Structure formats: C-alpha cells, structure tokens
JSON list of C-alpha atoms in Angstrom, two decimals:
[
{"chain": "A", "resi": 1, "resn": "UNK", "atom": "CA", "xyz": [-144.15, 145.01, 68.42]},
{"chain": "A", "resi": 2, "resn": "UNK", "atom": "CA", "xyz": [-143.80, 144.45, 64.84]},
{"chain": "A", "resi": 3, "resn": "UNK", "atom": "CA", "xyz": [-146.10, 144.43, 61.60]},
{"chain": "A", "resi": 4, "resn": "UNK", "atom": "CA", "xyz": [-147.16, 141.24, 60.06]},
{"chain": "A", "resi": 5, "resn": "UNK", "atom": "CA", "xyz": [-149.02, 142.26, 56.44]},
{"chain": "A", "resi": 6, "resn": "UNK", "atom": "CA", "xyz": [-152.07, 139.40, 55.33]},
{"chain": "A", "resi": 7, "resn": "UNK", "atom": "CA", "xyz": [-151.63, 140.37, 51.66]},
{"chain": "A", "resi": 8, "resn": "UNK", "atom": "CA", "xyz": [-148.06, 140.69, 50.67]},
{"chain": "A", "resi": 9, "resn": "UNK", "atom": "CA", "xyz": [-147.03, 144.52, 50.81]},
{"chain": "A", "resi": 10, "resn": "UNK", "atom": "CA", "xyz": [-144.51, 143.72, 47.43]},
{"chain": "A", "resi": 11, "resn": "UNK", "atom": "CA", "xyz": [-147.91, 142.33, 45.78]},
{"chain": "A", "resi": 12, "resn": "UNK", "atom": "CA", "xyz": [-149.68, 145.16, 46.64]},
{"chain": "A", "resi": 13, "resn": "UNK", "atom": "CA", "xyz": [-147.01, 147.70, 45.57]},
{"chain": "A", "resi": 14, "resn": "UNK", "atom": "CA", "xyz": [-146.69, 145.88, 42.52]},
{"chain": "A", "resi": 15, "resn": "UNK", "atom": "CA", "xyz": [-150.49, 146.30, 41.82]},
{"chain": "A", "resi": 16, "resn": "UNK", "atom": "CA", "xyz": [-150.35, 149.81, 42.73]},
{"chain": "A", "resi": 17, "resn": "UNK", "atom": "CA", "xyz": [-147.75, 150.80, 40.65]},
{"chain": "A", "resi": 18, "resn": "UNK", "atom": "CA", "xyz": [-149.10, 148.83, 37.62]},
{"chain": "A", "resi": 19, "resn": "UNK", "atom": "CA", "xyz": [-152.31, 150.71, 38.12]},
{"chain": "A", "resi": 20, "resn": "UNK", "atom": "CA", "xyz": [-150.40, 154.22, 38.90]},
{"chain": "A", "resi": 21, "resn": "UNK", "atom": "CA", "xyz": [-149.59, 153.81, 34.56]},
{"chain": "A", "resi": 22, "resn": "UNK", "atom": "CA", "xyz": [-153.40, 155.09, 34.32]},
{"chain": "A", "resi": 23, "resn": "UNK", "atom": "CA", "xyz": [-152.61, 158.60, 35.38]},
{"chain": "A", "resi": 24, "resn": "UNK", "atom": "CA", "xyz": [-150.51, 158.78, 32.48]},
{"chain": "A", "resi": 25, "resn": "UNK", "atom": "CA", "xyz": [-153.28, 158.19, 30.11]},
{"chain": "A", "resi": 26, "resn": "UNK", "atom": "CA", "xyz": [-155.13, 161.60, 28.20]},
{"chain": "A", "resi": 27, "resn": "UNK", "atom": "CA", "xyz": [-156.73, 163.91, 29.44]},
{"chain": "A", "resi": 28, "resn": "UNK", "atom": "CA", "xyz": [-154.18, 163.76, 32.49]},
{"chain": "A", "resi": 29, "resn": "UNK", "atom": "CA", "xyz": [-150.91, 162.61, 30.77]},
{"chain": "A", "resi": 30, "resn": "UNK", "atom": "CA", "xyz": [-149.11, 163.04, 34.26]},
{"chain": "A", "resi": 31, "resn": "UNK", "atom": "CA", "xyz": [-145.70, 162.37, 34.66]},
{"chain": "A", "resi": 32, "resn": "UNK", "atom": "CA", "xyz": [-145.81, 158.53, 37.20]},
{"chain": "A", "resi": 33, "resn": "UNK", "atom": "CA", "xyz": [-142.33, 158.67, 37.53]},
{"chain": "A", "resi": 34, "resn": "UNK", "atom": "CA", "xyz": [-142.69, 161.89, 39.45]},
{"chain": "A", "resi": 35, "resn": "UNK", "atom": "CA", "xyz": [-145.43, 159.99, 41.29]},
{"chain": "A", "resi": 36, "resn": "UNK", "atom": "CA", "xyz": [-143.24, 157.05, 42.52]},
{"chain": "A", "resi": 37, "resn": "UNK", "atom": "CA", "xyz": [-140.12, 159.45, 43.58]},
{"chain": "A", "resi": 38, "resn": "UNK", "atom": "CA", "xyz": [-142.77, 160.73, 46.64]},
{"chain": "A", "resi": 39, "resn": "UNK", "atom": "CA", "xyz": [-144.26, 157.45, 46.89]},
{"chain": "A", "resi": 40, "resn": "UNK", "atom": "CA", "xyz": [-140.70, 155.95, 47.59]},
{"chain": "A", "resi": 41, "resn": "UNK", "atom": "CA", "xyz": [-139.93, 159.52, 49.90]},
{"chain": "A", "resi": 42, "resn": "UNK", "atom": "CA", "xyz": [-143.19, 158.42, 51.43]},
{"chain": "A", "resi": 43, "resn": "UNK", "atom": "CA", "xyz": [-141.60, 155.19, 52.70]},
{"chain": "A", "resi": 44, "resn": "UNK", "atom": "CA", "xyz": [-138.39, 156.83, 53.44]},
{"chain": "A", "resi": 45, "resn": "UNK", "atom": "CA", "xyz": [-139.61, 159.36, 55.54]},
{"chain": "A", "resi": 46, "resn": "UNK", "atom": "CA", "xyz": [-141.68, 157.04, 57.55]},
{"chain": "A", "resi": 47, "resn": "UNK", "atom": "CA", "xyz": [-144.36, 156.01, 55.94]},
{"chain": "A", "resi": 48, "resn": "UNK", "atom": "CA", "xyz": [-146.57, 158.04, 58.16]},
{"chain": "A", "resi": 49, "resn": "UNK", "atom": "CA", "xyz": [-149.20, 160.96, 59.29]},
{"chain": "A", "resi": 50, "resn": "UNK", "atom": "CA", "xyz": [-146.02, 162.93, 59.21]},
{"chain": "A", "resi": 51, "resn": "UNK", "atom": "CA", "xyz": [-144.74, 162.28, 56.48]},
{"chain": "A", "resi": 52, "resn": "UNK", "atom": "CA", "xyz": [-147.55, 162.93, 54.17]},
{"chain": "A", "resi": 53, "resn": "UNK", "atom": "CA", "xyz": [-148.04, 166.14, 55.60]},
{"chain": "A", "resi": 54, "resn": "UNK", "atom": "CA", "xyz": [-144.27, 167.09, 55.02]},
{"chain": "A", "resi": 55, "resn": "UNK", "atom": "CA", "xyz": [-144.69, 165.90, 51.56]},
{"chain": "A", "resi": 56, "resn": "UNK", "atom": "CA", "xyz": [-147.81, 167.65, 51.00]},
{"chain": "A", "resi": 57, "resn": "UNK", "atom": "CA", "xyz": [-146.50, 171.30, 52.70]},
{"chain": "A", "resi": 58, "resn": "UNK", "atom": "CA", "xyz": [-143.06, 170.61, 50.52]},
{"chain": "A", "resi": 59, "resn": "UNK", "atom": "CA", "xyz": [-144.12, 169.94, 47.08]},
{"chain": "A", "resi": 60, "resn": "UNK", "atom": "CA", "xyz": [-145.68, 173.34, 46.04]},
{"chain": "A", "resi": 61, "resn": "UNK", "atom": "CA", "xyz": [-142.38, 174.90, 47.12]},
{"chain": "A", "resi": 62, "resn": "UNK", "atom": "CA", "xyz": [-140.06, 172.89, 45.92]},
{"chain": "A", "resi": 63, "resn": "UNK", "atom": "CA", "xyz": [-142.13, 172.82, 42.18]},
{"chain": "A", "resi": 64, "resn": "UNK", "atom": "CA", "xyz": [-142.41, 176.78, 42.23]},
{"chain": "A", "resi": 65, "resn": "UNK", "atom": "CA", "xyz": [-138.54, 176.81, 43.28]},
{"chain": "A", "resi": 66, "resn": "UNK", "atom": "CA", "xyz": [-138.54, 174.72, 40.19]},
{"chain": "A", "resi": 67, "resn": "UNK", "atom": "CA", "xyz": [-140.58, 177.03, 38.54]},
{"chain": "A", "resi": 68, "resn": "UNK", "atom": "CA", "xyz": [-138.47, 179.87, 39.76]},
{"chain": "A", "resi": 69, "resn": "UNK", "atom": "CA", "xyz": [-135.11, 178.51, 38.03]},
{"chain": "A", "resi": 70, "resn": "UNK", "atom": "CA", "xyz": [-136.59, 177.50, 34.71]},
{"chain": "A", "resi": 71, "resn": "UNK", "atom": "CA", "xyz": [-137.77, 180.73, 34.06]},
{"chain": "A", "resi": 72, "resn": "UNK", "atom": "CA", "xyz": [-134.65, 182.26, 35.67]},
{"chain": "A", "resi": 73, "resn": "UNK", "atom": "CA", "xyz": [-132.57, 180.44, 33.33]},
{"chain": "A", "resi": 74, "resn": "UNK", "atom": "CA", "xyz": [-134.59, 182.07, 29.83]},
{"chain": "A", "resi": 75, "resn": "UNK", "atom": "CA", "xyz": [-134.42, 185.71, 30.94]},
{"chain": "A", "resi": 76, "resn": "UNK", "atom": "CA", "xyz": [-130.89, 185.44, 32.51]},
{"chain": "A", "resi": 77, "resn": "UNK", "atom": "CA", "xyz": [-129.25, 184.03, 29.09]},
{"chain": "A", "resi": 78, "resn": "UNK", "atom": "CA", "xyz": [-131.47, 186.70, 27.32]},
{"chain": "A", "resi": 79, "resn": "UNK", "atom": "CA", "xyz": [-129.74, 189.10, 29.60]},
{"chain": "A", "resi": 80, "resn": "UNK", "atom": "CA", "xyz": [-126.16, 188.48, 28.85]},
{"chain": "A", "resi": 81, "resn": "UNK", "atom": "CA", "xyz": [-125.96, 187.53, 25.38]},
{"chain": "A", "resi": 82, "resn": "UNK", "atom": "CA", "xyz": [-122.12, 186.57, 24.15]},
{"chain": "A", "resi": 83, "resn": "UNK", "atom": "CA", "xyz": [-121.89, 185.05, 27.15]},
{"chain": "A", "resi": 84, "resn": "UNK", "atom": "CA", "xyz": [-121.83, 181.06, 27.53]},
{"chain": "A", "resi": 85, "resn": "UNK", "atom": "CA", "xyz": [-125.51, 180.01, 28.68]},
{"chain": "A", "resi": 86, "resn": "UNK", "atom": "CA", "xyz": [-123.70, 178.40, 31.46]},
{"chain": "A", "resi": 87, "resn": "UNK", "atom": "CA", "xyz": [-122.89, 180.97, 33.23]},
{"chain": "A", "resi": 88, "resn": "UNK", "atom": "CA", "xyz": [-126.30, 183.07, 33.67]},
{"chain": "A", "resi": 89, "resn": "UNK", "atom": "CA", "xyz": [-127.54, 179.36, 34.31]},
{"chain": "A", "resi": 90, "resn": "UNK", "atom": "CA", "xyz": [-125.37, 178.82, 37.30]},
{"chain": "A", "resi": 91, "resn": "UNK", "atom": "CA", "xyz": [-125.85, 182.17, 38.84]},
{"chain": "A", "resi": 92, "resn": "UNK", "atom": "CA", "xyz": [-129.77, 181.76, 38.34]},
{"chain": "A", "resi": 93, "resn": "UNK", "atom": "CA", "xyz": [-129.05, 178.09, 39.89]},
{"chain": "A", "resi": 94, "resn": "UNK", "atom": "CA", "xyz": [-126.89, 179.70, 42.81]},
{"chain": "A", "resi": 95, "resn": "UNK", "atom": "CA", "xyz": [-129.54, 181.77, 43.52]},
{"chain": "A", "resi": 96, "resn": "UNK", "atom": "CA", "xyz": [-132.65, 180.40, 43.85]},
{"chain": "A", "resi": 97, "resn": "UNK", "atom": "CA", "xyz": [-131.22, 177.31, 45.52]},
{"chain": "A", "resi": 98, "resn": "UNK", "atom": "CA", "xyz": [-129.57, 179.90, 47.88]},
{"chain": "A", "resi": 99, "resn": "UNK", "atom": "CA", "xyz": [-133.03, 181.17, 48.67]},
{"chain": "A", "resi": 100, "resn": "UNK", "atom": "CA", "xyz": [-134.91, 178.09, 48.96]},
{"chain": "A", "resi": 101, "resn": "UNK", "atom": "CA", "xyz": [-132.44, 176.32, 51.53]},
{"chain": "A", "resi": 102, "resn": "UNK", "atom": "CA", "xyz": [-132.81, 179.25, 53.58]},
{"chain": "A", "resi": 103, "resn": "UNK", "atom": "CA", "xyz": [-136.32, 178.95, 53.35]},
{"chain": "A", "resi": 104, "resn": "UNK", "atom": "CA", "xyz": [-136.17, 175.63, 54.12]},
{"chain": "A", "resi": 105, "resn": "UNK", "atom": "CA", "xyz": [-134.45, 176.29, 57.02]},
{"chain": "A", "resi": 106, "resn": "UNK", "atom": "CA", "xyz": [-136.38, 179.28, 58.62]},
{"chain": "A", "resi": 107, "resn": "UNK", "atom": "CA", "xyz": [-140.05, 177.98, 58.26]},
{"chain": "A", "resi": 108, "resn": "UNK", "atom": "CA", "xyz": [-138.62, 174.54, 59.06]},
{"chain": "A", "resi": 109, "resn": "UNK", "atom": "CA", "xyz": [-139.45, 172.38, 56.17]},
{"chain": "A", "resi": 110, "resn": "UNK", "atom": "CA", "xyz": [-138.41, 168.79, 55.49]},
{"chain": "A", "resi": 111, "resn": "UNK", "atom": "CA", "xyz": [-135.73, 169.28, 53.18]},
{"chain": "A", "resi": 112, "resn": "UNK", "atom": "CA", "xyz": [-135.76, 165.99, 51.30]},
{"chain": "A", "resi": 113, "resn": "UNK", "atom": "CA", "xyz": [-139.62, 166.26, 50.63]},
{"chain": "A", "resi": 114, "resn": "UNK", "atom": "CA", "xyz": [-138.90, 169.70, 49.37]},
{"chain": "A", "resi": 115, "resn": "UNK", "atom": "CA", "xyz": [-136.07, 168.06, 47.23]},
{"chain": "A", "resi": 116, "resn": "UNK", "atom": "CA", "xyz": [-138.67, 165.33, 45.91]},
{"chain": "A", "resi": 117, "resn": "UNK", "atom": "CA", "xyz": [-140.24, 167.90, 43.89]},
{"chain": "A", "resi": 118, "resn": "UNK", "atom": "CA", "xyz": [-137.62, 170.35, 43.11]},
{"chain": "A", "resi": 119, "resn": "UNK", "atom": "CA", "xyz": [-136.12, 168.02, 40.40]},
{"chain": "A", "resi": 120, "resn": "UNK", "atom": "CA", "xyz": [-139.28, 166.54, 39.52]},
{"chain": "A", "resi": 121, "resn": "UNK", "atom": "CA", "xyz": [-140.36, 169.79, 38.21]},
{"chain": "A", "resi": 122, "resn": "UNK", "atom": "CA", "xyz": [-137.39, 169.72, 36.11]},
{"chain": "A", "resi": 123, "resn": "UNK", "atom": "CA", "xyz": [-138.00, 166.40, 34.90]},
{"chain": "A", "resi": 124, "resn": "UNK", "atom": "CA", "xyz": [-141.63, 167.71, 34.08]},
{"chain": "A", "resi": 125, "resn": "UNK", "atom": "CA", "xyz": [-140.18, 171.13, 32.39]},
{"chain": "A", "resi": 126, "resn": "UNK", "atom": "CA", "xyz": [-137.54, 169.68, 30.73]},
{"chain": "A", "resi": 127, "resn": "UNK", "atom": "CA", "xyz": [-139.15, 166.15, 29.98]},
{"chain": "A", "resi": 128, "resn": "UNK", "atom": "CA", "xyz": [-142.08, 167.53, 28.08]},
{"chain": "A", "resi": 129, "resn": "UNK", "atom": "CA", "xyz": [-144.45, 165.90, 30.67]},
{"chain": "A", "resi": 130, "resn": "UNK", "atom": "CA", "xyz": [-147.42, 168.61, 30.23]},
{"chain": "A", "resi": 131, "resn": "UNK", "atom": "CA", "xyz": [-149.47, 169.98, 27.50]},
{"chain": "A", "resi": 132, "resn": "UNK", "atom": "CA", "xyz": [-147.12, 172.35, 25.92]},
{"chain": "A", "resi": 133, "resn": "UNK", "atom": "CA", "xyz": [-147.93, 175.82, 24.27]},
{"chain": "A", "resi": 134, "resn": "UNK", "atom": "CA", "xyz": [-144.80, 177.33, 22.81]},
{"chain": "A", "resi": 135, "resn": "UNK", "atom": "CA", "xyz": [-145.19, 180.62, 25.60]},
{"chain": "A", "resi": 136, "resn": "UNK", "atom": "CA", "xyz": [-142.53, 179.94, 28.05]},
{"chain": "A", "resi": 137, "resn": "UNK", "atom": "CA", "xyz": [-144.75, 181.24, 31.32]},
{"chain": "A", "resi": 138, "resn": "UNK", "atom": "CA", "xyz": [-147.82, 179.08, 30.35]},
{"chain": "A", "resi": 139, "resn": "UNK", "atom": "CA", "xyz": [-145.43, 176.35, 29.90]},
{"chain": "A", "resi": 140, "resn": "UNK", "atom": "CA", "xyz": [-143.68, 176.93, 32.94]},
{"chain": "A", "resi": 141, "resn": "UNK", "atom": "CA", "xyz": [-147.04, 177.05, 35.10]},
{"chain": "A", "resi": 142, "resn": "UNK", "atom": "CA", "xyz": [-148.71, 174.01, 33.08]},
{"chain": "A", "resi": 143, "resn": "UNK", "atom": "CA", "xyz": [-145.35, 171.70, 34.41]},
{"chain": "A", "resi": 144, "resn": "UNK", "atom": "CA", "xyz": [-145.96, 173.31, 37.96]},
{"chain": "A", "resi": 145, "resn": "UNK", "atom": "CA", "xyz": [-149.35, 172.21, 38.07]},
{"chain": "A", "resi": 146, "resn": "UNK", "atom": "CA", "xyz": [-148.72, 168.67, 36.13]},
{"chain": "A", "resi": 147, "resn": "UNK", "atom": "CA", "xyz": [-145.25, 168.34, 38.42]},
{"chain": "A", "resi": 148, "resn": "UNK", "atom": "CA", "xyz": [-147.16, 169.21, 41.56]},
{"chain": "A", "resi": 149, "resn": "UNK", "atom": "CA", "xyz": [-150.45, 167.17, 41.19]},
{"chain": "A", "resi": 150, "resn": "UNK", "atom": "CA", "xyz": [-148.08, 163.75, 40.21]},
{"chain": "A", "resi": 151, "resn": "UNK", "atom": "CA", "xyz": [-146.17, 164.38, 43.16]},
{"chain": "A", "resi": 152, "resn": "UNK", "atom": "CA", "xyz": [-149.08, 164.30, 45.35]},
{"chain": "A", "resi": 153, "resn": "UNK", "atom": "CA", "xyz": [-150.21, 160.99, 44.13]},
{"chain": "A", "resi": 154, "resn": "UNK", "atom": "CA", "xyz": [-147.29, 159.85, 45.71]},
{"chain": "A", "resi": 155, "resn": "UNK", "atom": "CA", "xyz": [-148.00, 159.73, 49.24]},
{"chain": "A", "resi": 156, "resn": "UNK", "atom": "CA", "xyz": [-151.35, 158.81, 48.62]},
{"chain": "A", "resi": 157, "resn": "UNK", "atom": "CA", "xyz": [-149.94, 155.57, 46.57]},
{"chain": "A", "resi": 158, "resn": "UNK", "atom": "CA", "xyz": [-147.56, 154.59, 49.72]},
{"chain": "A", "resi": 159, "resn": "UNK", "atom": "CA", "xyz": [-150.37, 154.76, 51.99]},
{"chain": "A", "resi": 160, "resn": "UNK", "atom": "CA", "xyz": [-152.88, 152.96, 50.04]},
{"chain": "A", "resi": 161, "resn": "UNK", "atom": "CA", "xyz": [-149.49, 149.80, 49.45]},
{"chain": "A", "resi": 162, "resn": "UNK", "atom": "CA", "xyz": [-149.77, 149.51, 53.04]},
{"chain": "A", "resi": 163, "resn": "UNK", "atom": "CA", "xyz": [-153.56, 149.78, 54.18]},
{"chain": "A", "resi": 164, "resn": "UNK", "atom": "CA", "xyz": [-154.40, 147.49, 51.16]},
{"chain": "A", "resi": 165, "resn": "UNK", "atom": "CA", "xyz": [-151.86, 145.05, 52.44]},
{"chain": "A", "resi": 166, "resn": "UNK", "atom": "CA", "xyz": [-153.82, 144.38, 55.83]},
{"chain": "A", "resi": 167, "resn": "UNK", "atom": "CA", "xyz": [-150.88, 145.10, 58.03]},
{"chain": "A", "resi": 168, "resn": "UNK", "atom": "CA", "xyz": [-151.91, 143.28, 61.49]},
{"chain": "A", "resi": 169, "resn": "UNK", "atom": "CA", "xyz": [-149.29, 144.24, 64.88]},
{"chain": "A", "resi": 170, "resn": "UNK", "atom": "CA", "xyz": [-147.77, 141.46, 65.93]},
{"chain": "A", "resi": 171, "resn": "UNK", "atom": "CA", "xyz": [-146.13, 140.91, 69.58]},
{"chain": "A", "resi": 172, "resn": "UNK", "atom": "CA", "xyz": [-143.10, 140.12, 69.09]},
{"chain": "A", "resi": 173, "resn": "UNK", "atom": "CA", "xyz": [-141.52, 137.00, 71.37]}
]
C-alpha cells in the first residue's frame, strides 16, 4: 500500500515554510532555521507518532547539553588564563559530549533528535537568536528557551505538510 497526497505535499511544504517566517516576527523573534532542522528530522525519522515523541523527549536535553557547554566554555577559559581558549574549550567540549552520549545511551534516547537540538542551541547562543541581556546565565537560559520552543515547531510543521496535503492510501497493483 502506498500514499497518494490530493494537494501536492511540495505545495504544502512550501506554504508551510513560507508561513513558518512569522515566528520570526517580534515579540517571538524565534530562530525558523532551528525550526526546519526538526521539521526535516521529523521526515527523516519517519514522519510519525514516534518520531515526534523522540523529538519532543530529545530537544530539552540536547538544548540544556547545549546550555551546559556554552557556559562551560566562559568559566573554563576564566579558569586557565595564559592558556589558548582552545584548550579549556575542548576539554569543556570532551566533556559534556562525553556525558550526554552516555546519557543517550542509558535512558535510550534517539540520538539524532537529541543531535537536532544540540547544535541548534549553538546556533541560537552563538547566532544572537534571543533577546540578549549582557549576563551570560540569563543569556544562556533565554537561547535555551528560544532554541527549545523553535525546535518544537518542527515536528509540529512536518505533521501539519502532510495532514494538510490530504494523503489518501492507495493499493498498490
């Protein structure tokens, strides 16, 4: 059995994604390009019950994992001044990766979801894509929360590209 859609799915996504652009308007100002990397892990997960609910578990670890490094990184150069910033960077790096694969592992997460919103907090952090303060923690937690609610739109966008595209099963001859 395979699906037939009545409206075009690549219309619909198109529509969608042109739409998406309105989350990045104030008061919001959220980051859509961290909303179309789950909408795209949406689809290559399987577009599914499943994989929303992966996506939804994963993101708040993989942002706070985020979270983790970014703040990591400022009081680990602090720490060892005279040093290259690369190197407390890469231990901090080491470290909390180290920790969060082996969470992954243990409480059986789907590592690529978890992966969708590692980076995407860093894209938020380092981006600008929140309402900045000048205090590194506030900052920090406002790109969690920014990072983490765009992410969510994600799955909710790949659903909505294929219910809005009328998919129909088709028996296949």
């Amino acid at each position: 059995m395979s699906v037939r859609y009545k409206v075009p799915i690549e219309l619909t996504v198109a529509y969608l994604a042109a739409l998406s652009l309105l989350v990045t308007l104030p008061p919001l100002g959220l980051p859509v390009w961290a909303t179309f990397v789950t909408w795209a892990g949406y689809f290559a997960l399987g577009a599914d019950k499943k994989a929303f609910k992966e996506i939804y578990k994963a993101t708040p670890l993989g942002g706070v994992f985020g979270w983790l490094a970014v703040v990591g990184f400022d009081y680990a150069v602090k720490a060892m001044p005279g040093v290259h910033y690369i190197i407390p960077v890469m231990l901090v790096e080491f470290l909390d990766v180290l920790v969060l694969m082996y969470i992954i592992s243990v409480f059986k997460f789907t590592g690529a979801a978890v992966f969708f919103a590692f980076p995407s907090y860093f894209g938020t952090y380092y981006g600008g894509f929140y309402p900045k303060t000048g205090q590194l923690l506030l900052d920090a937690t406002l790109a969690l929360v920014w990072q983490v609610a765009a992410n969510l739109l994600g799955p909710i966008f790949g659903y909505l590209s294929i219910r809005l595209s009328l998919p129909e099963k088709v028996q296949e001859k």
